[in-house]
Amino acid sequence: MLYILVAIALVIGFTLYQRGRKRQLTQVILTDTQRKLLATHIGYYSNLSDIDKAYFEDKIEQFLDGVRVEGVGLTVTDLDRLMVASSAVIPIFRFKDWSYRNVTNVLLYPDTFDEQYQYEATDGRNIAGMVGTGYMNGQMILSRNALVKGFSSGAGKENTGIHEFVHLVDKSDGATDGIPEGFLPFEYVKPWVRMMHQEIHKIEAGHSDINPYATTNEAEFFAVVSEYFFEKPDQFQTKHPELYDMLSKIFGQDLAKG
Ligand SMILES: [Zn+2]
């Protein structure tokens, strides 16, 4: 009996020690007000158990420690920062020791922008988010309107923030090609590619409820179905059970209640 008590005390002590140690390592520490913002605005977070909520908060702090969120033509609020960080954390929530090495800055624009990153033009502004390449490497641009809409209750199966961070997960193996090699066991790569192409044909033929933007290429397909997976897991599992299983393997998450 005594041994068991000592063992329990050691485990608790070690856990607290680890938490205390990590606390000193992150400069960003969420306040109670910020935690309340998460609970009010981030459905994914409010569905988590208490232990997982604390884990989510840790990951938010780590993300905000390493990535600057800057406003272009707007003042960034606490909620903006938390929404960007949540978009980043949701896809990688079950990855061990993951950090986004391929982004240092997220630029928030008021609304959609065009290919020259202009948001004031009256037409041609149809981009809600992008991951920079070339001289824009390490930068992400997000429309704040689209970001906020993605976390509103009427978002449907779309979430621009999650979409862009899934591109970064995809890009982590060197190629943004819809195949996240680091997270998909080798034997699943071929079936996954076949599955993507089959569904793209269905979308093109008008036989799928997946956003047609997914037919652009494999990378967009992966980002678009991932939005659907995280936003409407039950519906996605019912309508696309095979895609659901594959994304569940990739992200290590099984969110559907069915
Ligand atoms: Zn995209």
PDB file of C-alpha atoms and ligand atoms in Angstrom:
ATOM      1  CA  MET A   1       0.000   0.000   0.000  1.00  0.00           C
ATOM      2  CA  LEU A   2       2.755   2.365   1.036  1.00  0.00           C
ATOM      3  CA  TYR A   3       4.618   1.655  -2.190  1.00  0.00           C
ATOM      4  CA  ILE A   4       1.530   2.568  -4.204  1.00  0.00           C
ATOM      5  CA  LEU A   5       1.098   5.857  -2.327  1.00  0.00           C
ATOM      6  CA  VAL A   6       4.741   6.738  -2.821  1.00  0.00           C
ATOM      7  CA  ALA A   7       4.462   5.908  -6.524  1.00  0.00           C
ATOM      8  CA  ILE A   8       1.363   8.104  -6.904  1.00  0.00           C
ATOM      9  CA  ALA A   9       3.069  10.967  -5.050  1.00  0.00           C
ATOM     10  CA  LEU A  10       6.099  10.667  -7.333  1.00  0.00           C
ATOM     11  CA  VAL A  11       3.972  10.755 -10.491  1.00  0.00           C
ATOM     12  CA  ILE A  12       2.029  13.811  -9.291  1.00  0.00           C
ATOM     13  CA  GLY A  13       5.243  15.534  -8.191  1.00  0.00           C
ATOM     14  CA  PHE A  14       6.925  14.870 -11.521  1.00  0.00           C
ATOM     15  CA  THR A  15       3.904  16.115 -13.505  1.00  0.00           C
ATOM     16  CA  LEU A  16       3.790  19.356 -11.514  1.00  0.00           C
ATOM     17  CA  TYR A  17       7.552  19.733 -11.902  1.00  0.00           C
ATOM     18  CA  GLN A  18       7.285  19.298 -15.677  1.00  0.00           C
ATOM     19  CA  ARG A  19       4.447  21.799 -15.873  1.00  0.00           C
ATOM     20  CA  GLY A  20       6.345  24.293 -13.723  1.00  0.00           C
ATOM     21  CA  ARG A  21       9.441  23.873 -15.838  1.00  0.00           C
ATOM     22  CA  LYS A  22       7.519  24.416 -19.079  1.00  0.00           C
ATOM     23  CA  ARG A  23       5.845  27.459 -17.564  1.00  0.00           C
ATOM     24  CA  GLN A  24       9.223  29.093 -17.303  1.00  0.00           C
ATOM     25  CA  LEU A  25      10.017  28.200 -20.896  1.00  0.00           C
ATOM     26  CA  THR A  26       7.111  29.963 -22.613  1.00  0.00           C
ATOM     27  CA  GLN A  27       6.969  33.735 -22.405  1.00  0.00           C
ATOM     28  CA  VAL A  28       3.309  33.842 -23.370  1.00  0.00           C
ATOM     29  CA  ILE A  29       1.044  32.710 -20.541  1.00  0.00           C
ATOM     30  CA  LEU A  30      -2.693  32.843 -21.126  1.00  0.00           C
ATOM     31  CA  THR A  31      -4.738  34.948 -18.726  1.00  0.00           C
ATOM     32  CA  ASP A  32      -8.138  33.898 -17.390  1.00  0.00           C
ATOM     33  CA  THR A  33      -9.758  36.382 -19.773  1.00  0.00           C
ATOM     34  CA  GLN A  34      -8.001  34.770 -22.728  1.00  0.00           C
ATOM     35  CA  ARG A  35      -9.076  31.290 -21.560  1.00  0.00           C
ATOM     36  CA  LYS A  36     -12.654  32.558 -21.444  1.00  0.00           C
ATOM     37  CA  LEU A  37     -12.305  33.839 -25.001  1.00  0.00           C
ATOM     38  CA  LEU A  38     -11.207  30.364 -26.074  1.00  0.00           C
ATOM     39  CA  ALA A  39     -14.187  28.798 -24.298  1.00  0.00           C
ATOM     40  CA  THR A  40     -16.624  31.237 -25.890  1.00  0.00           C
ATOM     41  CA  HIS A  41     -15.319  31.306 -29.448  1.00  0.00           C
ATOM     42  CA  ILE A  42     -13.445  28.080 -30.163  1.00  0.00           C
ATOM     43  CA  GLY A  43     -15.900  25.173 -30.339  1.00  0.00           C
ATOM     44  CA  TYR A  44     -13.085  22.626 -30.684  1.00  0.00           C
ATOM     45  CA  TYR A  45     -11.592  23.792 -27.368  1.00  0.00           C
ATOM     46  CA  SER A  46     -14.874  23.814 -25.471  1.00  0.00           C
ATOM     47  CA  ASN A  47     -15.510  20.187 -26.505  1.00  0.00           C
ATOM     48  CA  LEU A  48     -12.232  19.021 -24.904  1.00  0.00           C
ATOM     49  CA  SER A  49     -11.853  17.405 -21.472  1.00  0.00           C
ATOM     50  CA  ASP A  50     -10.267  19.548 -18.732  1.00  0.00           C
ATOM     51  CA  ILE A  51      -6.900  17.817 -19.148  1.00  0.00           C
ATOM     52  CA  ASP A  52      -6.957  18.337 -22.900  1.00  0.00           C
ATOM     53  CA  LYS A  53      -8.015  21.986 -22.436  1.00  0.00           C
ATOM     54  CA  ALA A  54      -4.853  22.561 -20.395  1.00  0.00           C
ATOM     55  CA  TYR A  55      -2.824  20.780 -23.071  1.00  0.00           C
ATOM     56  CA  PHE A  56      -4.452  22.931 -25.783  1.00  0.00           C
ATOM     57  CA  GLU A  57      -3.610  26.084 -23.802  1.00  0.00           C
ATOM     58  CA  ASP A  58       0.032  24.953 -23.542  1.00  0.00           C
ATOM     59  CA  LYS A  59       0.173  24.513 -27.301  1.00  0.00           C
ATOM     60  CA  ILE A  60      -1.409  27.933 -27.887  1.00  0.00           C
ATOM     61  CA  GLU A  61       1.238  29.497 -25.635  1.00  0.00           C
ATOM     62  CA  GLN A  62       4.054  27.686 -27.447  1.00  0.00           C
ATOM     63  CA  PHE A  63       2.696  28.781 -30.820  1.00  0.00           C
ATOM     64  CA  LEU A  64       2.355  32.430 -29.812  1.00  0.00           C
ATOM     65  CA  ASP A  65       5.857  32.312 -28.355  1.00  0.00           C
ATOM     66  CA  GLY A  66       7.332  31.492 -31.736  1.00  0.00           C
ATOM     67  CA  VAL A  67       5.040  33.214 -34.258  1.00  0.00           C
ATOM     68  CA  ARG A  68       4.192  36.918 -34.518  1.00  0.00           C
ATOM     69  CA  VAL A  69       0.653  37.886 -35.485  1.00  0.00           C
ATOM     70  CA  GLU A  70       0.648  41.318 -37.121  1.00  0.00           C
ATOM     71  CA  GLY A  71      -2.156  43.463 -38.469  1.00  0.00           C
ATOM     72  CA  VAL A  72      -1.962  45.209 -41.832  1.00  0.00           C
ATOM     73  CA  GLY A  73      -4.503  48.033 -41.876  1.00  0.00           C
ATOM     74  CA  LEU A  74      -6.032  46.849 -38.614  1.00  0.00           C
ATOM     75  CA  THR A  75      -5.245  46.492 -34.918  1.00  0.00           C
ATOM     76  CA  VAL A  76      -4.825  42.880 -33.819  1.00  0.00           C
ATOM     77  CA  THR A  77      -6.993  41.925 -30.843  1.00  0.00           C
ATOM     78  CA  ASP A  78      -6.483  39.164 -28.287  1.00  0.00           C
ATOM     79  CA  LEU A  79      -9.269  37.199 -29.929  1.00  0.00           C
ATOM     80  CA  ASP A  80      -7.578  37.494 -33.360  1.00  0.00           C
ATOM     81  CA  ARG A  81      -4.366  36.120 -31.897  1.00  0.00           C
ATOM     82  CA  LEU A  82      -6.193  33.257 -30.204  1.00  0.00           C
ATOM     83  CA  MET A  83      -8.080  32.400 -33.389  1.00  0.00           C
ATOM     84  CA  VAL A  84      -4.869  32.282 -35.415  1.00  0.00           C
ATOM     85  CA  ALA A  85      -3.197  30.124 -32.754  1.00  0.00           C
ATOM     86  CA  SER A  86      -6.235  27.820 -32.510  1.00  0.00           C
ATOM     87  CA  SER A  87      -6.211  27.357 -36.300  1.00  0.00           C
ATOM     88  CA  ALA A  88      -2.595  26.285 -35.946  1.00  0.00           C
ATOM     89  CA  VAL A  89      -3.079  23.998 -32.945  1.00  0.00           C
ATOM     90  CA  ILE A  90      -6.254  22.133 -34.012  1.00  0.00           C
ATOM     91  CA  PRO A  91      -4.656  20.130 -36.879  1.00  0.00           C
ATOM     92  CA  ILE A  92      -1.508  19.250 -34.894  1.00  0.00           C
ATOM     93  CA  PHE A  93      -3.176  18.756 -31.513  1.00  0.00           C
ATOM     94  CA  ARG A  94      -2.296  15.040 -31.332  1.00  0.00           C
ATOM     95  CA  PHE A  95       1.179  15.284 -32.839  1.00  0.00           C
ATOM     96  CA  LYS A  96       3.940  14.783 -30.305  1.00  0.00           C
ATOM     97  CA  ASP A  97       6.407  17.666 -29.910  1.00  0.00           C
ATOM     98  CA  TRP A  98       5.328  19.409 -33.092  1.00  0.00           C
ATOM     99  CA  SER A  99       6.240  22.983 -33.838  1.00  0.00           C
ATOM    100  CA  TYR A 100       5.642  24.938 -37.052  1.00  0.00           C
ATOM    101  CA  ARG A 101       9.162  25.495 -38.331  1.00  0.00           C
ATOM    102  CA  ASN A 102       7.965  26.958 -41.632  1.00  0.00           C
ATOM    103  CA  VAL A 103       6.183  30.076 -40.370  1.00  0.00           C
ATOM    104  CA  THR A 104       7.428  33.053 -38.353  1.00  0.00           C
ATOM    105  CA  ASN A 105       4.770  35.687 -39.075  1.00  0.00           C
ATOM    106  CA  VAL A 106       1.057  35.720 -39.715  1.00  0.00           C
ATOM    107  CA  LEU A 107      -0.208  38.905 -41.354  1.00  0.00           C
ATOM    108  CA  LEU A 108      -3.863  39.677 -40.793  1.00  0.00           C
ATOM    109  CA  TYR A 109      -5.593  41.655 -43.524  1.00  0.00           C
ATOM    110  CA  PRO A 110      -9.033  43.147 -42.933  1.00  0.00           C
ATOM    111  CA  ASP A 111     -10.630  41.185 -45.763  1.00  0.00           C
ATOM    112  CA  THR A 112      -9.866  39.187 -48.909  1.00  0.00           C
ATOM    113  CA  PHE A 113      -6.956  40.308 -51.091  1.00  0.00           C
ATOM    114  CA  ASP A 114      -5.657  39.890 -54.640  1.00  0.00           C
ATOM    115  CA  GLU A 115      -2.541  38.233 -56.057  1.00  0.00           C
ATOM    116  CA  GLN A 116      -0.460  41.354 -55.396  1.00  0.00           C
ATOM    117  CA  TYR A 117      -1.495  41.171 -51.706  1.00  0.00           C
ATOM    118  CA  GLN A 118      -3.698  44.248 -52.121  1.00  0.00           C
ATOM    119  CA  TYR A 119      -6.852  44.429 -50.065  1.00  0.00           C
ATOM    120  CA  GLU A 120      -8.130  47.816 -51.166  1.00  0.00           C
ATOM    121  CA  ALA A 121      -8.946  47.034 -54.793  1.00  0.00           C
ATOM    122  CA  THR A 122     -12.635  46.845 -55.613  1.00  0.00           C
ATOM    123  CA  ASP A 123     -12.440  43.736 -57.748  1.00  0.00           C
ATOM    124  CA  GLY A 124     -10.194  40.713 -58.143  1.00  0.00           C
ATOM    125  CA  ARG A 125      -9.915  40.260 -54.382  1.00  0.00           C
ATOM    126  CA  ASN A 126     -10.769  36.607 -54.004  1.00  0.00           C
ATOM    127  CA  ILE A 127      -8.001  35.232 -51.760  1.00  0.00           C
ATOM    128  CA  ALA A 128      -8.860  34.646 -48.100  1.00  0.00           C
ATOM    129  CA  GLY A 129      -5.537  33.149 -47.042  1.00  0.00           C
ATOM    130  CA  MET A 130      -2.173  32.085 -48.382  1.00  0.00           C
ATOM    131  CA  VAL A 131       1.109  30.537 -47.350  1.00  0.00           C
ATOM    132  CA  GLY A 132       4.057  32.513 -48.680  1.00  0.00           C
ATOM    133  CA  THR A 133       6.686  31.112 -51.011  1.00  0.00           C
ATOM    134  CA  GLY A 134       9.854  32.683 -52.422  1.00  0.00           C
ATOM    135  CA  TYR A 135      10.512  36.051 -50.758  1.00  0.00           C
ATOM    136  CA  MET A 136       7.317  35.539 -48.741  1.00  0.00           C
ATOM    137  CA  ASN A 137       8.615  32.268 -47.263  1.00  0.00           C
ATOM    138  CA  GLY A 138       7.802  31.973 -43.572  1.00  0.00           C
ATOM    139  CA  GLN A 139       4.839  34.356 -43.891  1.00  0.00           C
ATOM    140  CA  MET A 140       1.174  33.555 -43.903  1.00  0.00           C
ATOM    141  CA  ILE A 141      -1.540  36.037 -44.843  1.00  0.00           C
ATOM    142  CA  LEU A 142      -5.069  35.624 -43.567  1.00  0.00           C
ATOM    143  CA  SER A 143      -8.200  37.673 -44.071  1.00  0.00           C
ATOM    144  CA  ARG A 144      -9.477  38.533 -40.608  1.00  0.00           C
ATOM    145  CA  ASN A 145     -13.057  38.420 -41.867  1.00  0.00           C
ATOM    146  CA  ALA A 146     -12.521  34.890 -43.147  1.00  0.00           C
ATOM    147  CA  LEU A 147     -10.688  33.857 -39.956  1.00  0.00           C
ATOM    148  CA  VAL A 148     -13.527  35.056 -37.725  1.00  0.00           C
ATOM    149  CA  LYS A 149     -16.159  33.546 -40.001  1.00  0.00           C
ATOM    150  CA  GLY A 150     -14.429  30.158 -39.767  1.00  0.00           C
ATOM    151  CA  PHE A 151     -14.979  30.107 -35.995  1.00  0.00           C
ATOM    152  CA  SER A 152     -18.540  31.444 -36.033  1.00  0.00           C
ATOM    153  CA  SER A 153     -21.398  29.035 -35.396  1.00  0.00           C
ATOM    154  CA  GLY A 154     -22.677  29.389 -38.960  1.00  0.00           C
ATOM    155  CA  ALA A 155     -19.303  28.500 -40.520  1.00  0.00           C
ATOM    156  CA  GLY A 156     -20.549  25.272 -42.083  1.00  0.00           C
ATOM    157  CA  LYS A 157     -17.666  23.133 -43.231  1.00  0.00           C
ATOM    158  CA  GLU A 158     -15.270  25.981 -43.930  1.00  0.00           C
ATOM    159  CA  ASN A 159     -12.430  27.361 -41.841  1.00  0.00           C
ATOM    160  CA  THR A 160      -9.791  29.456 -43.632  1.00  0.00           C
ATOM    161  CA  GLY A 161      -7.360  29.456 -40.683  1.00  0.00           C
ATOM    162  CA  ILE A 162      -7.307  25.659 -40.421  1.00  0.00           C
ATOM    163  CA  HIS A 163      -7.028  25.432 -44.230  1.00  0.00           C
ATOM    164  CA  GLU A 164      -3.812  27.475 -44.321  1.00  0.00           C
ATOM    165  CA  PHE A 165      -2.173  25.673 -41.405  1.00  0.00           C
ATOM    166  CA  VAL A 166      -2.961  22.310 -43.012  1.00  0.00           C
ATOM    167  CA  HIS A 167      -0.948  23.571 -46.008  1.00  0.00           C
ATOM    168  CA  LEU A 168       1.966  24.081 -43.609  1.00  0.00           C
ATOM    169  CA  VAL A 169       1.583  20.548 -42.200  1.00  0.00           C
ATOM    170  CA  ASP A 170       1.578  19.303 -45.810  1.00  0.00           C
ATOM    171  CA  LYS A 171       4.631  21.460 -46.588  1.00  0.00           C
ATOM    172  CA  SER A 172       6.646  20.154 -43.615  1.00  0.00           C
ATOM    173  CA  ASP A 173       8.056  17.259 -45.702  1.00  0.00           C
ATOM    174  CA  GLY A 174       9.302  19.716 -48.327  1.00  0.00           C
ATOM    175  CA  ALA A 175       6.422  19.464 -50.817  1.00  0.00           C
ATOM    176  CA  THR A 176       2.930  20.981 -50.633  1.00  0.00           C
ATOM    177  CA  ASP A 177       1.373  18.151 -52.615  1.00  0.00           C
ATOM    178  CA  GLY A 178      -1.573  16.887 -50.566  1.00  0.00           C
ATOM    179  CA  ILE A 179       0.510  13.994 -49.219  1.00  0.00           C
ATOM    180  CA  PRO A 180       1.702  14.618 -45.658  1.00  0.00           C
ATOM    181  CA  GLU A 181       4.463  11.985 -45.791  1.00  0.00           C
ATOM    182  CA  GLY A 182       5.449  12.497 -42.165  1.00  0.00           C
ATOM    183  CA  PHE A 183       1.996  11.538 -40.926  1.00  0.00           C
ATOM    184  CA  LEU A 184       0.839   8.939 -43.399  1.00  0.00           C
ATOM    185  CA  PRO A 185       2.381   5.466 -43.176  1.00  0.00           C
ATOM    186  CA  PHE A 186       3.967   4.578 -46.501  1.00  0.00           C
ATOM    187  CA  GLU A 187       1.454   1.813 -47.313  1.00  0.00           C
ATOM    188  CA  TYR A 188      -1.387   4.365 -47.207  1.00  0.00           C
ATOM    189  CA  VAL A 189       0.126   6.805 -49.681  1.00  0.00           C
ATOM    190  CA  LYS A 190      -1.129   5.059 -52.836  1.00  0.00           C
ATOM    191  CA  PRO A 191      -4.663   4.436 -51.517  1.00  0.00           C
ATOM    192  CA  TRP A 192      -4.793   8.082 -50.373  1.00  0.00           C
ATOM    193  CA  VAL A 193      -3.792   9.416 -53.798  1.00  0.00           C
ATOM    194  CA  ARG A 194      -6.352   7.121 -55.467  1.00  0.00           C
ATOM    195  CA  MET A 195      -9.020   8.286 -53.014  1.00  0.00           C
ATOM    196  CA  MET A 196      -8.239  11.951 -53.706  1.00  0.00           C
ATOM    197  CA  HIS A 197      -8.532  11.471 -57.463  1.00  0.00           C
ATOM    198  CA  GLN A 198     -11.789   9.510 -57.188  1.00  0.00           C
ATOM    199  CA  GLU A 199     -13.378  12.206 -55.048  1.00  0.00           C
ATOM    200  CA  ILE A 200     -12.109  14.988 -57.338  1.00  0.00           C
ATOM    201  CA  HIS A 201     -13.922  13.233 -60.233  1.00  0.00           C
ATOM    202  CA  LYS A 202     -17.098  13.037 -58.143  1.00  0.00           C
ATOM    203  CA  ILE A 203     -16.909  16.742 -57.282  1.00  0.00           C
ATOM    204  CA  GLU A 204     -16.376  17.610 -60.941  1.00  0.00           C
ATOM    205  CA  ALA A 205     -19.395  15.496 -61.891  1.00  0.00           C
ATOM    206  CA  GLY A 206     -21.507  17.294 -59.276  1.00  0.00           C
ATOM    207  CA  HIS A 207     -21.855  14.189 -57.066  1.00  0.00           C
ATOM    208  CA  SER A 208     -20.144  15.455 -53.923  1.00  0.00           C
ATOM    209  CA  ASP A 209     -20.888  18.037 -51.227  1.00  0.00           C
ATOM    210  CA  ILE A 210     -17.182  18.952 -50.950  1.00  0.00           C
ATOM    211  CA  ASN A 211     -16.308  22.534 -51.928  1.00  0.00           C
ATOM    212  CA  PRO A 212     -15.302  22.483 -55.654  1.00  0.00           C
ATOM    213  CA  TYR A 213     -12.181  24.480 -54.775  1.00  0.00           C
ATOM    214  CA  ALA A 214     -10.817  21.051 -53.736  1.00  0.00           C
ATOM    215  CA  THR A 215     -10.496  20.132 -57.428  1.00  0.00           C
ATOM    216  CA  THR A 216      -7.764  22.790 -57.946  1.00  0.00           C
ATOM    217  CA  ASN A 217      -5.014  20.252 -57.119  1.00  0.00           C
ATOM    218  CA  GLU A 218      -4.129  17.622 -54.469  1.00  0.00           C
ATOM    219  CA  ALA A 219      -2.800  20.205 -51.996  1.00  0.00           C
ATOM    220  CA  GLU A 220      -6.061  22.174 -52.102  1.00  0.00           C
ATOM    221  CA  PHE A 221      -8.029  18.940 -51.891  1.00  0.00           C
ATOM    222  CA  PHE A 222      -6.215  17.964 -48.689  1.00  0.00           C
ATOM    223  CA  ALA A 223      -6.706  21.433 -47.135  1.00  0.00           C
ATOM    224  CA  VAL A 224     -10.404  21.657 -48.094  1.00  0.00           C
ATOM    225  CA  VAL A 225     -11.360  18.175 -46.819  1.00  0.00           C
ATOM    226  CA  SER A 226      -9.406  18.858 -43.620  1.00  0.00           C
ATOM    227  CA  GLU A 227     -11.578  21.937 -42.961  1.00  0.00           C
ATOM    228  CA  TYR A 228     -14.645  19.745 -43.387  1.00  0.00           C
ATOM    229  CA  PHE A 229     -13.125  17.024 -41.141  1.00  0.00           C
ATOM    230  CA  PHE A 230     -12.515  19.455 -38.268  1.00  0.00           C
ATOM    231  CA  GLU A 231     -15.636  21.600 -38.685  1.00  0.00           C
ATOM    232  CA  LYS A 232     -18.283  18.932 -39.305  1.00  0.00           C
ATOM    233  CA  PRO A 233     -16.737  15.591 -38.287  1.00  0.00           C
ATOM    234  CA  ASP A 234     -20.041  13.722 -37.932  1.00  0.00           C
ATOM    235  CA  GLN A 235     -21.372  14.825 -41.305  1.00  0.00           C
ATOM    236  CA  PHE A 236     -18.013  14.168 -42.930  1.00  0.00           C
ATOM    237  CA  GLN A 237     -17.856  10.644 -41.464  1.00  0.00           C
ATOM    238  CA  THR A 238     -21.399   9.850 -42.619  1.00  0.00           C
ATOM    239  CA  LYS A 239     -20.927  11.148 -46.160  1.00  0.00           C
ATOM    240  CA  HIS A 240     -17.267  10.238 -46.705  1.00  0.00           C
ATOM    241  CA  PRO A 241     -16.374   7.330 -44.386  1.00  0.00           C
ATOM    242  CA  GLU A 242     -13.182   6.358 -46.242  1.00  0.00           C
ATOM    243  CA  LEU A 243     -11.854   9.907 -46.420  1.00  0.00           C
ATOM    244  CA  TYR A 244     -12.775  10.322 -42.768  1.00  0.00           C
ATOM    245  CA  ASP A 245     -10.747   7.230 -41.778  1.00  0.00           C
ATOM    246  CA  MET A 246      -7.744   8.408 -43.737  1.00  0.00           C
ATOM    247  CA  LEU A 247      -7.788  11.932 -42.238  1.00  0.00           C
ATOM    248  CA  SER A 248      -8.318  10.382 -38.840  1.00  0.00           C
ATOM    249  CA  LYS A 249      -5.077   8.414 -39.349  1.00  0.00           C
ATOM    250  CA  ILE A 250      -3.187  11.459 -40.636  1.00  0.00           C
ATOM    251  CA  PHE A 251      -4.183  13.792 -37.793  1.00  0.00           C
ATOM    252  CA  GLY A 252      -4.432  11.106 -35.096  1.00  0.00           C
ATOM    253  CA  GLN A 253      -7.887  12.417 -34.203  1.00  0.00           C
ATOM    254  CA  ASP A 254     -11.302  10.761 -34.181  1.00  0.00           C
ATOM    255  CA  LEU A 255     -13.724  13.628 -33.623  1.00  0.00           C
ATOM    256  CA  ALA A 256     -17.017  12.124 -34.814  1.00  0.00           C
ATOM    257  CA  LYS A 257     -19.393  11.047 -32.085  1.00  0.00           C
ATOM    258  CA  GLY A 258     -20.942   8.269 -34.182  1.00  0.00           C
TER     259      GLY A 258
HETATM  260 ZN    ZN B   1      -5.288  26.547 -50.128  1.00  0.00          ZN
END
